[in-house]
Short mmCIF file of C-alpha atoms in Angstrom, two decimals:
data_model
loop_
_atom_site.label_atom_id
_atom_site.label_comp_id
_atom_site.label_asym_id
_atom_site.label_seq_id
_atom_site.Cartn_x
_atom_site.Cartn_y
_atom_site.Cartn_z
CA MET D 29 -62.61 -19.06 -81.60
CA ASN D 30 -60.02 -18.10 -84.12
CA ARG D 31 -57.68 -20.97 -84.87
CA GLU D 32 -54.34 -20.08 -86.44
CA VAL D 33 -53.89 -21.24 -90.04
CA ILE D 34 -50.26 -22.10 -90.88
CA LEU D 35 -48.69 -22.76 -94.26
CA TYR D 36 -45.55 -24.81 -93.55
CA ILE D 37 -43.98 -25.92 -96.81
CA ALA D 38 -40.69 -26.48 -98.63
CA VAL D 39 -39.79 -24.73 -101.87
CA SER D 40 -36.86 -24.61 -104.27
CA VAL D 41 -34.80 -21.43 -104.50
CA ASP D 42 -36.68 -20.57 -107.71
CA GLY D 43 -40.06 -20.96 -106.02
CA TYR D 44 -41.31 -24.45 -106.92
CA ILE D 45 -42.97 -26.95 -104.57
CA ALA D 46 -42.70 -29.79 -107.08
CA GLU D 47 -41.01 -30.57 -110.36
CA ALA D 48 -42.94 -30.09 -113.62
CA ASP D 49 -44.17 -33.70 -113.54
CA GLY D 50 -45.38 -33.26 -109.94
CA SER D 51 -42.54 -35.26 -108.41
CA ILE D 52 -40.90 -34.07 -105.21
CA GLY D 53 -37.60 -35.95 -105.36
CA PHE D 54 -35.66 -32.74 -104.79
CA LEU D 55 -36.97 -32.79 -101.20
CA GLU D 56 -35.39 -36.17 -100.59
CA ASP D 57 -32.04 -35.08 -102.05
CA THR D 58 -31.30 -32.70 -99.17
CA GLU D 59 -28.20 -33.25 -97.07
CA VAL D 60 -28.10 -35.45 -93.99
CA ILE D 61 -29.29 -33.62 -90.88
CA VAL D 62 -26.37 -32.40 -88.82
CA ASP D 63 -27.98 -29.90 -86.47
CA GLU D 64 -31.15 -30.65 -84.55
CA GLU D 65 -34.05 -28.97 -86.33
CA THR D 66 -37.11 -28.40 -84.15
CA SER D 67 -39.53 -26.29 -86.22
CA TYR D 68 -41.36 -29.34 -87.60
CA GLN D 69 -41.96 -30.83 -84.14
CA GLU D 70 -43.00 -27.42 -82.84
CA LEU D 71 -45.55 -27.25 -85.66
CA LEU D 72 -46.91 -30.73 -84.92
CA ASP D 73 -47.27 -29.83 -81.23
CA LYS D 74 -49.49 -26.84 -82.01
CA ILE D 75 -51.82 -28.33 -84.67
CA ASP D 76 -54.68 -30.79 -84.58
CA THR D 77 -55.82 -30.44 -88.20
CA VAL D 78 -54.10 -30.74 -91.60
CA VAL D 79 -55.54 -29.72 -94.96
CA LEU D 80 -54.03 -31.10 -98.14
CA GLY D 81 -54.86 -31.82 -101.74
CA ARG D 82 -55.19 -35.28 -103.22
CA THR D 83 -51.86 -35.08 -105.09
CA THR D 84 -50.03 -34.14 -101.88
CA TYR D 85 -51.85 -36.93 -100.01
CA ASP D 86 -50.92 -39.47 -102.71
CA GLN D 87 -47.26 -38.36 -102.56
CA LEU D 88 -47.24 -38.80 -98.80
CA VAL D 89 -48.74 -42.29 -98.78
CA ASN D 90 -46.96 -43.55 -101.91
CA GLU D 91 -43.55 -41.82 -101.93
CA LEU D 92 -42.58 -40.08 -98.71
CA ALA D 93 -44.10 -42.41 -96.10
CA PRO D 94 -45.48 -45.56 -97.77
CA GLY D 95 -47.63 -47.55 -95.38
CA ASN D 96 -47.05 -45.03 -92.59
CA TYR D 97 -49.35 -42.00 -92.89
CA PRO D 98 -47.52 -39.39 -90.79
CA TYR D 99 -50.46 -37.38 -89.45
CA THR D 100 -52.37 -40.02 -87.48
CA GLU D 101 -52.63 -37.78 -84.41
CA GLN D 102 -54.34 -35.01 -86.39
CA THR D 103 -57.58 -34.91 -88.34
CA SER D 104 -56.72 -34.66 -92.04
CA TYR D 105 -58.96 -33.02 -94.61
CA ILE D 106 -58.04 -34.20 -98.11
CA ILE D 107 -59.62 -32.14 -100.87
CA HIS D 108 -60.88 -35.04 -102.95
CA PRO D 109 -64.01 -37.13 -102.51
CA ASP D 110 -63.31 -40.65 -101.22
CA THR D 111 -64.27 -42.85 -98.27
CA ASN D 112 -63.77 -41.21 -94.86
CA THR D 113 -62.24 -42.74 -91.77
CA GLU D 114 -62.24 -41.36 -88.24
CA LYS D 115 -59.17 -39.18 -88.85
CA LEU D 116 -59.15 -38.94 -92.68
CA VAL D 117 -61.93 -36.77 -94.06
CA PHE D 118 -62.14 -36.69 -97.83
CA THR D 119 -64.13 -33.71 -99.07
CA SER D 120 -64.97 -31.88 -102.27
CA GLU D 121 -65.64 -28.72 -100.25
CA ASP D 122 -64.03 -25.53 -101.52
CA PRO D 123 -60.74 -25.00 -99.59
CA VAL D 124 -61.72 -21.47 -98.56
CA GLU D 125 -65.07 -22.59 -97.15
CA LEU D 126 -63.47 -25.60 -95.48
CA VAL D 127 -60.85 -23.48 -93.70
CA ARG D 128 -63.43 -20.86 -92.71
CA ASN D 129 -65.58 -23.63 -91.21
CA LEU D 130 -62.61 -25.20 -89.41
CA LYS D 131 -61.60 -21.81 -87.96
CA SER D 132 -65.09 -21.40 -86.50
CA VAL D 133 -64.88 -24.51 -84.29
CA ASP D 134 -62.73 -25.13 -81.23
CA GLY D 135 -59.35 -26.71 -81.83
CA LYS D 136 -55.67 -26.14 -82.18
CA ALA D 137 -53.94 -24.60 -85.21
CA ILE D 138 -54.58 -25.78 -88.77
CA TRP D 139 -51.68 -26.76 -91.04
CA ILE D 140 -52.02 -26.20 -94.77
CA VAL D 141 -49.75 -28.91 -96.20
CA GLY D 142 -50.27 -28.21 -99.92
CA GLY D 143 -50.53 -28.11 -102.86
CA GLY D 144 -50.71 -25.09 -105.07
CA SER D 145 -54.39 -25.35 -105.98
CA ILE D 146 -55.30 -25.18 -102.29
CA ILE D 147 -52.74 -22.58 -101.26
CA ALA D 148 -53.64 -19.89 -103.86
CA PRO D 149 -57.32 -19.50 -102.91
CA LEU D 150 -56.43 -19.43 -99.20
CA VAL D 151 -53.80 -16.73 -99.81
CA GLU D 152 -56.23 -14.73 -101.93
CA ALA D 153 -58.88 -14.98 -99.18
CA ASN D 154 -56.18 -13.90 -96.67
CA LEU D 155 -56.92 -16.94 -94.48
CA ILE D 156 -53.31 -17.92 -93.83
CA ASP D 157 -52.03 -16.37 -90.61
CA SER D 158 -48.46 -17.69 -90.59
CA TYR D 159 -46.15 -18.79 -93.38
CA VAL D 160 -43.12 -20.99 -92.68
CA ILE D 161 -41.31 -21.43 -95.97
CA THR D 162 -38.29 -23.71 -96.02
CA THR D 163 -36.04 -23.01 -98.97
CA ILE D 164 -34.22 -26.04 -100.35
CA PRO D 165 -30.90 -25.05 -101.99
CA VAL D 166 -31.74 -26.26 -105.48
CA LEU D 167 -32.85 -24.54 -108.68
CA LEU D 168 -35.41 -26.63 -110.56
CA GLY D 169 -35.78 -24.35 -113.58
CA LYS D 170 -39.44 -25.27 -114.00
CA GLY D 171 -42.13 -26.89 -111.95
CA ILE D 172 -45.25 -26.26 -109.91
CA PRO D 173 -45.00 -22.84 -108.26
CA LEU D 174 -45.62 -22.32 -104.58
CA PHE D 175 -47.99 -19.47 -105.35
CA ALA D 176 -50.17 -19.84 -108.40
CA GLU D 177 -51.72 -16.65 -109.71
CA PHE D 178 -54.20 -14.97 -107.39
CA GLU D 179 -55.70 -11.54 -106.85
CA GLY D 180 -53.22 -9.75 -104.64
CA PRO D 181 -51.38 -8.22 -103.07
CA VAL D 182 -51.34 -9.84 -99.62
CA SER D 183 -48.97 -7.98 -97.32
CA LEU D 184 -46.82 -9.95 -94.91
CA LYS D 185 -44.17 -9.14 -92.35
CA VAL D 186 -40.98 -11.11 -91.82
CA ASP D 187 -40.88 -12.48 -88.28
CA ARG D 188 -37.55 -14.30 -88.47
CA VAL D 189 -35.13 -16.19 -90.68
CA ASP D 190 -33.18 -19.25 -89.55
CA VAL D 191 -30.56 -21.33 -91.32
CA ASN D 192 -30.36 -24.94 -90.20
CA ASN D 193 -28.81 -27.94 -91.95
CA GLY D 194 -28.20 -25.87 -95.07
CA LEU D 195 -31.89 -24.97 -95.36
CA VAL D 196 -33.36 -21.48 -94.97
CA TYR D 197 -36.50 -21.19 -92.81
CA THR D 198 -38.37 -17.93 -93.31
CA TYR D 199 -41.25 -17.10 -90.98
CA TYR D 200 -43.87 -14.60 -92.12
CA SER D 201 -47.18 -13.44 -90.64
CA LYS D 202 -50.10 -11.34 -91.82
CA LYS D 203 -49.74 -7.60 -91.34
#
């Protein structure tokens, strides 16, 4: 049992996943989709688990998809203690230990949704197998970086780069 752990995330050209105040409006300001983009659906087809921080969860349920939590088919682990439901598991478990535990049980791939405080320790522990980083053509100037400081380096290889709808999708994997 060795489930794949995937970081699939959007970032500004200057490397930020959110603006300085935590807002993610720059993601909504992207152009109207012209070409069919399939990487997101491909990701959803191969995962059964999502891991995200409380801020990312709050942005999903309050800004991006109010009243319509998008990951109802998957089990979600939200790093923040709260009341659990069948498919929403709120936990104060360390992200590294959580992902190690999830990798040790049968299942499909695990998607690391965000944010930065969850991503950095997983990168440092070298637990992320695949990185799909979508670059949004905007420079924010300041904000919350995709990769907070961690003990590195972590070597990756570039698997492919696609351009679709004016966005750049870069696929990396562990060496």
